[in-house]
PDB file of C-alpha atoms in Angstrom:
ATOM      1  CA  GLY J   1     -50.036  35.928  43.191  1.00 79.00           C
ATOM      2  CA  ARG J   2     -50.988  32.819  43.530  1.00 85.00           C
ATOM      3  CA  VAL J   3     -50.161  28.783  44.755  1.00 86.00           C
ATOM      4  CA  ARG J   4     -52.446  26.296  42.570  1.00 84.00           C
ATOM      5  CA  PHE J   5     -52.749  22.607  43.010  1.00 80.00           C
ATOM      6  CA  VAL J   6     -52.501  20.317  40.053  1.00 86.00           C
ATOM      7  CA  ASP J   7     -54.013  16.580  40.294  1.00 86.00           C
ATOM      8  CA  VAL J   8     -51.959  15.068  37.674  1.00 88.00           C
ATOM      9  CA  ALA J   9     -54.036  11.996  36.980  1.00 89.00           C
ATOM     10  CA  ASN J  10     -56.591  14.252  36.581  1.00 86.00           C
ATOM     11  CA  GLU J  11     -55.338  16.638  34.535  1.00 88.00           C
ATOM     12  CA  ARG J  12     -57.610  19.946  36.510  1.00 90.00           C
ATOM     13  CA  VAL J  13     -56.266  21.902  38.994  1.00 87.00           C
ATOM     14  CA  ALA J  14     -57.513  21.034  42.052  1.00 83.00           C
ATOM     15  CA  GLY J  15     -56.989  24.226  44.073  1.00 81.00           C
ATOM     16  CA  SER J  16     -55.673  27.653  43.343  1.00 85.00           C
ATOM     17  CA  TRP J  17     -55.104  30.168  46.290  1.00 82.00           C
ATOM     18  CA  LEU J  18     -54.057  33.537  46.470  1.00 80.00           C
ATOM     19  CA  CYS J  19     -52.296  34.535  48.782  1.00 76.00           C
ATOM     20  CA  ARG J  20     -50.713  38.211  50.418  1.00 65.00           C
ATOM     21  CA  ALA J  21     -48.438  38.952  52.223  1.00 47.00           C
ATOM     22  CA  GLY J  22     -48.787  40.594  55.446  1.00 45.00           C
ATOM     23  CA  SER J  23     -52.693  41.051  54.449  1.00 44.00           C
ATOM     24  CA  LYS J  24     -55.487  38.670  55.057  1.00 43.00           C
ATOM     25  CA  ASP J  25     -58.452  40.974  53.681  1.00 44.00           C
ATOM     26  CA  ALA J  26     -59.489  39.756  50.425  1.00 41.00           C
ATOM     27  CA  LYS J  27     -59.937  43.240  48.516  1.00 42.00           C
ATOM     28  CA  ASP J  28     -56.496  43.905  49.448  1.00 44.00           C
ATOM     29  CA  ALA J  29     -55.158  40.611  48.325  1.00 44.00           C
ATOM     30  CA  SER J  30     -56.631  41.139  45.029  1.00 44.00           C
ATOM     31  CA  GLN J  31     -55.091  44.116  44.188  1.00 47.00           C
ATOM     32  CA  LYS J  32     -51.755  42.389  43.517  1.00 50.00           C
ATOM     33  CA  SER J  33     -48.947  42.942  40.499  1.00 51.00           C
ATOM     34  CA  SER J  34     -46.375  40.744  38.780  1.00 56.00           C
ATOM     35  CA  ALA J  35     -44.414  41.677  42.161  1.00 61.00           C
ATOM     36  CA  ASP J  36     -46.596  39.276  44.082  1.00 79.00           C
ATOM     37  CA  GLY J  37     -45.279  36.862  41.276  1.00 90.00           C
ATOM     38  CA  ILE J  38     -45.261  33.140  43.451  1.00 93.00           C
ATOM     39  CA  VAL J  39     -41.801  31.960  42.718  1.00 93.00           C
ATOM     40  CA  SER J  40     -40.687  29.566  45.347  1.00 95.00           C
ATOM     41  CA  VAL J  41     -42.918  26.983  47.415  1.00 92.00           C
ATOM     42  CA  CYS J  42     -42.429  24.506  50.592  1.00 91.00           C
ATOM     43  CA  PHE J  43     -43.922  22.788  53.209  1.00 85.00           C
ATOM     44  CA  PRO J  44     -43.135  23.286  56.295  1.00 80.00           C
ATOM     45  CA  GLY J  45     -43.276  20.875  59.109  1.00 64.00           C
ATOM     46  CA  ALA J  46     -43.218  18.317  56.610  1.00 57.00           C
ATOM     47  CA  SER J  47     -40.880  16.359  59.122  1.00 52.00           C
ATOM     48  CA  THR J  48     -41.971  13.562  61.440  1.00 45.00           C
ATOM     49  CA  GLY J  49     -42.774  14.337  64.795  1.00 50.00           C
ATOM     50  CA  VAL J  50     -43.707  18.007  64.105  1.00 50.00           C
ATOM     51  CA  THR J  51     -47.500  18.419  65.212  1.00 52.00           C
ATOM     52  CA  SER J  52     -50.539  19.016  62.880  1.00 50.00           C
ATOM     53  CA  SER J  53     -51.026  21.560  62.558  1.00 54.00           C
ATOM     54  CA  ALA J  54     -47.160  23.091  61.218  1.00 55.00           C
ATOM     55  CA  ARG J  55     -48.052  20.054  58.481  1.00 59.00           C
ATOM     56  CA  ALA J  56     -50.596  21.733  57.380  1.00 79.00           C
ATOM     57  CA  LEU J  57     -49.072  24.770  56.189  1.00 86.00           C
ATOM     58  CA  VAL J  58     -47.334  25.905  52.477  1.00 89.00           C
ATOM     59  CA  CYS J  59     -45.213  28.966  52.754  1.00 92.00           C
ATOM     60  CA  ALA J  60     -45.071  30.773  49.443  1.00 93.00           C
ATOM     61  CA  GLY J  61     -42.584  33.109  48.496  1.00 94.00           C
ATOM     62  CA  ALA J  62     -43.182  36.432  46.405  1.00 94.00           C
ATOM     63  CA  ARG J  63     -39.883  38.235  44.043  1.00 94.00           C
ATOM     64  CA  SER J  64     -41.255  41.474  46.092  1.00 93.00           C
ATOM     65  CA  GLY J  65     -39.304  39.423  48.537  1.00 94.00           C
ATOM     66  CA  ALA J  66     -42.295  38.637  50.986  1.00 92.00           C
ATOM     67  CA  VAL J  67     -43.459  35.230  52.171  1.00 93.00           C
ATOM     68  CA  SER J  68     -47.072  34.188  53.017  1.00 91.00           C
ATOM     69  CA  PHE J  69     -47.864  31.110  55.473  1.00 90.00           C
ATOM     70  CA  LEU J  70     -51.232  29.378  53.418  1.00 89.00           C
ATOM     71  CA  ASP J  71     -53.717  26.305  54.598  1.00 87.00           C
ATOM     72  CA  ARG J  72     -53.433  23.827  52.549  1.00 78.00           C
ATOM     73  CA  ARG J  73     -56.405  22.115  53.785  1.00 80.00           C
ATOM     74  CA  GLY J  74     -58.231  25.320  52.043  1.00 79.00           C
ATOM     75  CA  GLY J  75     -56.151  27.682  51.415  1.00 82.00           C
ATOM     76  CA  ARG J  76     -56.902  30.494  54.110  1.00 85.00           C
ATOM     77  CA  LEU J  77     -54.002  32.554  54.906  1.00 87.00           C
ATOM     78  CA  VAL J  78     -52.423  32.259  58.062  1.00 87.00           C
ATOM     79  CA  ALA J  79     -49.387  35.046  58.392  1.00 87.00           C
ATOM     80  CA  GLY J  80     -48.125  36.771  56.090  1.00 88.00           C
ATOM     81  CA  PHE J  81     -44.146  39.323  56.362  1.00 89.00           C
ATOM     82  CA  ARG J  82     -41.213  40.153  54.565  1.00 91.00           C
ATOM     83  CA  ALA J  83     -38.201  38.350  54.498  1.00 93.00           C
ATOM     84  CA  HIS J  84     -36.425  40.044  52.220  1.00 95.00           C
ATOM     85  CA  ASP J  85     -35.942  43.016  49.897  1.00 95.00           C
ATOM     86  CA  ASP J  86     -35.255  41.588  47.192  1.00 95.00           C
ATOM     87  CA  ALA J  87     -37.124  37.511  45.519  1.00 96.00           C
ATOM     88  CA  VAL J  88     -37.462  35.007  47.631  1.00 97.00           C
ATOM     89  CA  VAL J  89     -35.957  32.401  44.929  1.00 97.00           C
ATOM     90  CA  ALA J  90     -36.369  29.196  47.820  1.00 97.00           C
ATOM     91  CA  THR J  91     -37.463  28.202  50.631  1.00 96.00           C
ATOM     92  CA  ALA J  92     -37.385  25.028  52.337  1.00 94.00           C
ATOM     93  CA  ALA J  93     -37.418  23.243  55.811  1.00 89.00           C
ATOM     94  CA  ARG J  94     -35.475  21.488  58.228  1.00 81.00           C
ATOM     95  CA  GLY J  95     -35.161  17.980  57.213  1.00 61.00           C
ATOM     96  CA  ASN J  96     -33.799  16.905  61.033  1.00 56.00           C
ATOM     97  CA  ASP J  97     -36.661  15.601  63.575  1.00 51.00           C
ATOM     98  CA  ASP J  98     -35.764  17.537  66.732  1.00 55.00           C
ATOM     99  CA  GLU J  99     -38.043  20.068  68.060  1.00 54.00           C
ATOM    100  CA  VAL J 100     -36.412  23.070  67.077  1.00 60.00           C
ATOM    101  CA  SER J 101     -35.319  22.101  62.840  1.00 63.00           C
ATOM    102  CA  GLY J 102     -38.504  21.009  62.738  1.00 65.00           C
ATOM    103  CA  HIS J 103     -39.742  24.018  63.126  1.00 83.00           C
ATOM    104  CA  CYS J 104     -37.616  26.124  60.770  1.00 89.00           C
ATOM    105  CA  LEU J 105     -37.958  27.731  57.282  1.00 93.00           C
ATOM    106  CA  VAL J 106     -34.858  28.684  55.029  1.00 96.00           C
ATOM    107  CA  THR J 107     -35.393  31.549  52.345  1.00 97.00           C
ATOM    108  CA  ALA J 108     -32.577  32.477  50.164  1.00 98.00           C
ATOM    109  CA  SER J 109     -33.185  35.321  48.069  1.00 97.00           C
ATOM    110  CA  ARG J 110     -31.581  37.837  45.661  1.00 97.00           C
ATOM    111  CA  ASP J 111     -30.772  40.245  47.925  1.00 96.00           C
ATOM    112  CA  LYS J 112     -27.576  38.207  49.256  1.00 96.00           C
ATOM    113  CA  THR J 113     -29.114  37.423  51.896  1.00 97.00           C
ATOM    114  CA  VAL J 114     -30.493  33.298  52.895  1.00 97.00           C
ATOM    115  CA  ALA J 115     -31.822  33.594  56.860  1.00 96.00           C
ATOM    116  CA  VAL J 116     -33.240  30.712  58.886  1.00 94.00           C
ATOM    117  CA  TRP J 117     -37.147  30.982  60.771  1.00 93.00           C
ATOM    118  CA  ASP J 118     -39.432  30.089  63.150  1.00 90.00           C
ATOM    119  CA  VAL J 119     -42.488  28.903  60.885  1.00 88.00           C
ATOM    120  CA  ARG J 120     -44.170  28.658  64.976  1.00 85.00           C
ATOM    121  CA  MET J 121     -43.340  31.940  66.302  1.00 87.00           C
ATOM    122  CA  LEU J 122     -44.229  33.667  62.171  1.00 83.00           C
ATOM    123  CA  THR J 123     -47.578  31.804  61.619  1.00 80.00           C
ATOM    124  CA  ASP J 124     -48.988  32.321  66.036  1.00 76.00           C
ATOM    125  CA  GLY J 125     -52.569  34.875  66.207  1.00 63.00           C
ATOM    126  CA  ALA J 126     -50.361  36.869  68.102  1.00 54.00           C
ATOM    127  CA  PHE J 127     -47.142  37.718  66.828  1.00 55.00           C
ATOM    128  CA  ALA J 128     -48.788  37.310  62.972  1.00 52.00           C
ATOM    129  CA  THR J 129     -50.984  40.872  63.394  1.00 46.00           C
ATOM    130  CA  ARG J 130     -48.206  42.967  63.879  1.00 48.00           C
ATOM    131  CA  ALA J 131     -45.577  40.938  62.235  1.00 46.00           C
ATOM    132  CA  LYS J 132     -44.966  44.148  59.392  1.00 50.00           C
ATOM    133  CA  ASP J 133     -41.436  45.615  60.889  1.00 49.00           C
ATOM    134  CA  PHE J 134     -40.285  42.610  63.996  1.00 51.00           C
ATOM    135  CA  THR J 135     -36.715  44.240  63.323  1.00 47.00           C
ATOM    136  CA  HIS J 136     -36.852  46.269  65.896  1.00 47.00           C
ATOM    137  CA  THR J 137     -38.377  43.906  68.164  1.00 52.00           C
ATOM    138  CA  LYS J 138     -36.796  42.277  71.433  1.00 56.00           C
ATOM    139  CA  LYS J 139     -38.178  38.915  70.302  1.00 69.00           C
ATOM    140  CA  THR J 140     -37.722  38.649  66.882  1.00 80.00           C
ATOM    141  CA  PRO J 141     -38.105  35.054  64.118  1.00 89.00           C
ATOM    142  CA  LEU J 142     -35.714  35.424  62.948  1.00 91.00           C
ATOM    143  CA  LEU J 143     -32.626  33.090  63.835  1.00 90.00           C
ATOM    144  CA  ALA J 144     -29.836  33.721  61.812  1.00 92.00           C
ATOM    145  CA  SER J 145     -28.743  34.987  58.649  1.00 95.00           C
ATOM    146  CA  PHE J 146     -25.994  34.790  56.081  1.00 97.00           C
ATOM    147  CA  GLY J 147     -24.482  37.153  53.582  1.00 95.00           C
ATOM    148  CA  GLY J 148     -21.313  37.812  51.655  1.00 94.00           C
ATOM    149  CA  PHE J 149     -22.538  35.886  48.771  1.00 96.00           C
ATOM    150  CA  GLY J 150     -21.399  38.642  46.841  1.00 92.00           C
ATOM    151  CA  ASP J 151     -23.994  38.364  43.755  1.00 95.00           C
ATOM    152  CA  GLY J 152     -27.595  37.815  44.101  1.00 96.00           C
ATOM    153  CA  VAL J 153     -28.240  33.945  45.130  1.00 97.00           C
ATOM    154  CA  ARG J 154     -29.692  32.121  42.386  1.00 97.00           C
ATOM    155  CA  GLY J 155     -30.524  28.389  44.488  1.00 97.00           C
ATOM    156  CA  MET J 156     -30.176  27.036  47.096  1.00 97.00           C
ATOM    157  CA  ALA J 157     -30.835  23.207  48.909  1.00 96.00           C
ATOM    158  CA  LEU J 158     -30.673  21.888  52.573  1.00 94.00           C
ATOM    159  CA  ARG J 159     -28.773  18.047  53.721  1.00 92.00           C
ATOM    160  CA  GLY J 160     -29.661  18.077  56.974  1.00 89.00           C
ATOM    161  CA  ALA J 161     -28.074  20.959  59.024  1.00 91.00           C
ATOM    162  CA  ASP J 162     -26.746  21.872  55.719  1.00 94.00           C
ATOM    163  CA  ALA J 163     -26.914  24.267  53.110  1.00 96.00           C
ATOM    164  CA  PHE J 164     -25.529  24.657  49.480  1.00 97.00           C
ATOM    165  CA  VAL J 165     -25.916  28.326  48.053  1.00 98.00           C
ATOM    166  CA  VAL J 166     -25.273  29.233  44.451  1.00 97.00           C
ATOM    167  CA  ALA J 167     -24.708  33.201  43.195  1.00 97.00           C
ATOM    168  CA  GLY J 168     -22.857  34.045  41.234  1.00 96.00           C
ATOM    169  CA  GLU J 169     -19.905  32.065  39.191  1.00 96.00           C
ATOM    170  CA  LYS J 170     -19.641  30.906  42.972  1.00 96.00           C
ATOM    171  CA  VAL J 171     -21.408  27.930  45.804  1.00 97.00           C
ATOM    172  CA  SER J 172     -21.232  28.592  49.483  1.00 97.00           C
ATOM    173  CA  VAL J 173     -21.163  25.519  51.755  1.00 96.00           C
ATOM    174  CA  PHE J 174     -21.761  26.031  55.773  1.00 96.00           C
ATOM    175  CA  SER J 175     -23.834  25.024  57.950  1.00 95.00           C
ATOM    176  CA  LEU J 176     -27.674  26.393  59.118  1.00 93.00           C
ATOM    177  CA  ASP J 177     -25.958  25.775  63.114  1.00 92.00           C
ATOM    178  CA  ASP J 178     -23.967  28.764  63.011  1.00 90.00           C
ATOM    179  CA  ARG J 179     -24.596  32.043  64.889  1.00 83.00           C
ATOM    180  CA  PRO J 180     -23.038  35.739  65.410  1.00 77.00           C
ATOM    181  CA  VAL J 181     -20.691  36.429  67.225  1.00 69.00           C
ATOM    182  CA  GLU J 182     -21.971  38.562  69.807  1.00 61.00           C
ATOM    183  CA  LYS J 183     -20.970  42.240  70.239  1.00 54.00           C
ATOM    184  CA  GLN J 184     -21.986  45.268  70.990  1.00 49.00           C
ATOM    185  CA  GLN J 185     -23.755  47.276  67.915  1.00 48.00           C
ATOM    186  CA  SER J 186     -25.478  50.771  68.057  1.00 43.00           C
ATOM    187  CA  ASP J 187     -30.233  50.711  68.679  1.00 42.00           C
ATOM    188  CA  SER J 188     -30.166  51.608  65.351  1.00 35.00           C
ATOM    189  CA  ARG J 189     -28.680  48.873  63.569  1.00 43.00           C
ATOM    190  CA  ARG J 190     -31.224  46.421  61.812  1.00 54.00           C
ATOM    191  CA  GLN J 191     -31.987  43.128  63.414  1.00 54.00           C
ATOM    192  CA  ARG J 192     -30.738  41.123  60.536  1.00 57.00           C
ATOM    193  CA  ASP J 193     -26.854  42.964  60.550  1.00 61.00           C
ATOM    194  CA  LYS J 194     -26.591  41.957  64.342  1.00 62.00           C
ATOM    195  CA  MET J 195     -28.140  37.737  63.170  1.00 72.00           C
ATOM    196  CA  SER J 196     -25.684  37.717  60.453  1.00 88.00           C
ATOM    197  CA  VAL J 197     -23.090  35.374  59.709  1.00 94.00           C
ATOM    198  CA  PRO J 198     -20.843  35.632  57.098  1.00 94.00           C
ATOM    199  CA  VAL J 199     -20.141  33.230  54.052  1.00 95.00           C
ATOM    200  CA  ALA J 200     -16.969  32.413  51.942  1.00 94.00           C
ATOM    201  CA  PRO J 201     -17.842  31.322  48.688  1.00 96.00           C
ATOM    202  CA  LEU J 202     -15.364  29.311  46.344  1.00 95.00           C
ATOM    203  CA  ARG J 203     -15.372  28.918  43.419  1.00 94.00           C
ATOM    204  CA  LEU J 204     -15.612  26.128  41.238  1.00 93.00           C
ATOM    205  CA  ARG J 205     -13.594  23.807  39.964  1.00 91.00           C
ATOM    206  CA  ALA J 206     -12.929  21.088  37.153  1.00 87.00           C
ATOM    207  CA  GLN J 207     -10.907  18.263  37.028  1.00 86.00           C
ATOM    208  CA  SER J 208      -7.885  19.969  35.013  1.00 88.00           C
ATOM    209  CA  GLY J 209      -8.010  21.917  38.867  1.00 88.00           C
ATOM    210  CA  ALA J 210      -9.247  24.954  35.666  1.00 91.00           C
ATOM    211  CA  LYS J 211     -11.344  26.726  37.536  1.00 91.00           C
ATOM    212  CA  VAL J 212     -15.108  26.747  35.772  1.00 90.00           C
ATOM    213  CA  ARG J 213     -16.339  30.418  34.549  1.00 91.00           C
ATOM    214  CA  ALA J 214     -19.491  29.820  34.615  1.00 93.00           C
ATOM    215  CA  ARG J 215     -22.754  31.859  36.503  1.00 95.00           C
ATOM    216  CA  LEU J 216     -24.266  29.172  38.305  1.00 97.00           C
ATOM    217  CA  THR J 217     -28.543  28.595  37.587  1.00 96.00           C
ATOM    218  CA  GLY J 218     -29.839  26.336  40.102  1.00 97.00           C
ATOM    219  CA  VAL J 219     -28.114  23.349  42.884  1.00 97.00           C
ATOM    220  CA  VAL J 220     -29.283  20.201  44.183  1.00 96.00           C
ATOM    221  CA  ALA J 221     -28.001  17.620  47.014  1.00 95.00           C
ATOM    222  CA  LEU J 222     -27.901  14.392  45.784  1.00 94.00           C
ATOM    223  CA  PRO J 223     -29.938  11.554  48.323  1.00 89.00           C
ATOM    224  CA  ARG J 224     -27.098   8.944  50.426  1.00 87.00           C
ATOM    225  CA  SER J 225     -24.438  10.228  48.753  1.00 90.00           C
ATOM    226  CA  ARG J 226     -21.800  13.232  49.904  1.00 90.00           C
ATOM    227  CA  LEU J 227     -21.921  15.214  46.829  1.00 95.00           C
ATOM    228  CA  PHE J 228     -24.280  17.590  45.792  1.00 96.00           C
ATOM    229  CA  ALA J 229     -24.538  19.167  41.251  1.00 97.00           C
ATOM    230  CA  VAL J 230     -24.870  21.982  40.146  1.00 97.00           C
ATOM    231  CA  THR J 231     -26.330  23.829  36.831  1.00 97.00           C
ATOM    232  CA  ASP J 232     -24.986  26.882  34.966  1.00 95.00           C
ATOM    233  CA  GLU J 233     -25.911  29.365  32.265  1.00 94.00           C
ATOM    234  CA  ASP J 234     -24.802  27.446  29.703  1.00 90.00           C
ATOM    235  CA  GLY J 235     -26.991  24.518  30.219  1.00 93.00           C
ATOM    236  CA  LYS J 236     -24.058  22.293  31.825  1.00 93.00           C
ATOM    237  CA  ILE J 237     -25.082  19.588  34.826  1.00 95.00           C
ATOM    238  CA  ARG J 238     -21.242  18.966  36.990  1.00 94.00           C
ATOM    239  CA  VAL J 239     -20.991  17.162  40.522  1.00 94.00           C
ATOM    240  CA  CYS J 240     -19.697  18.057  42.744  1.00 93.00           C
ATOM    241  CA  ARG J 241     -17.701  17.342  46.621  1.00 87.00           C
TER     242      ARG J 241
END
């Protein structure tokens, strides 16, 4: 898959960068398939107070579940790893300016999970060389994983620490700061299972009180308000609170 930058004023493609998560080899990167198609893009570290190196990154999520970090000053592949078992339909950076959240990447996938990652660890040179499988390591860039959506995630929006996620016919609103209750688990369990936090999806209701029975396709948090809007397969936009 490729990430392209378009110069709208001059009607030209300013950059077209090939990315393949988990590989820095150009020959290997060229052997791409439709599964490597890019479906989501964001800019980690865009908030104030974050180091210039973090500001220079572009994050791209692929249909295969892979996530790639590119240096937007030249398109160099900085790091790549497999974040999910299905398409990464949304990627977003935490909007707060504090030291921790300013380096957090949030990914949402059709594998019915949302994950929070530490960008600093993912893009660290020493870690990136062994990032193909971190599920059994003691130190992991995975800060939290949220599950229980009941269907593949179709859209995600953030407002500060709050996440708005649509999956199937339901919407979930939860805090990204939530963490799992500590308990004894077998060493054979995957790291994501240990970090999993359950969510409680809700079905939307119309003003009449009737349940909305339509598959939701997208969500956006409206600025300067506590409202959010969702879209569905019927072509409707619903403003919710």
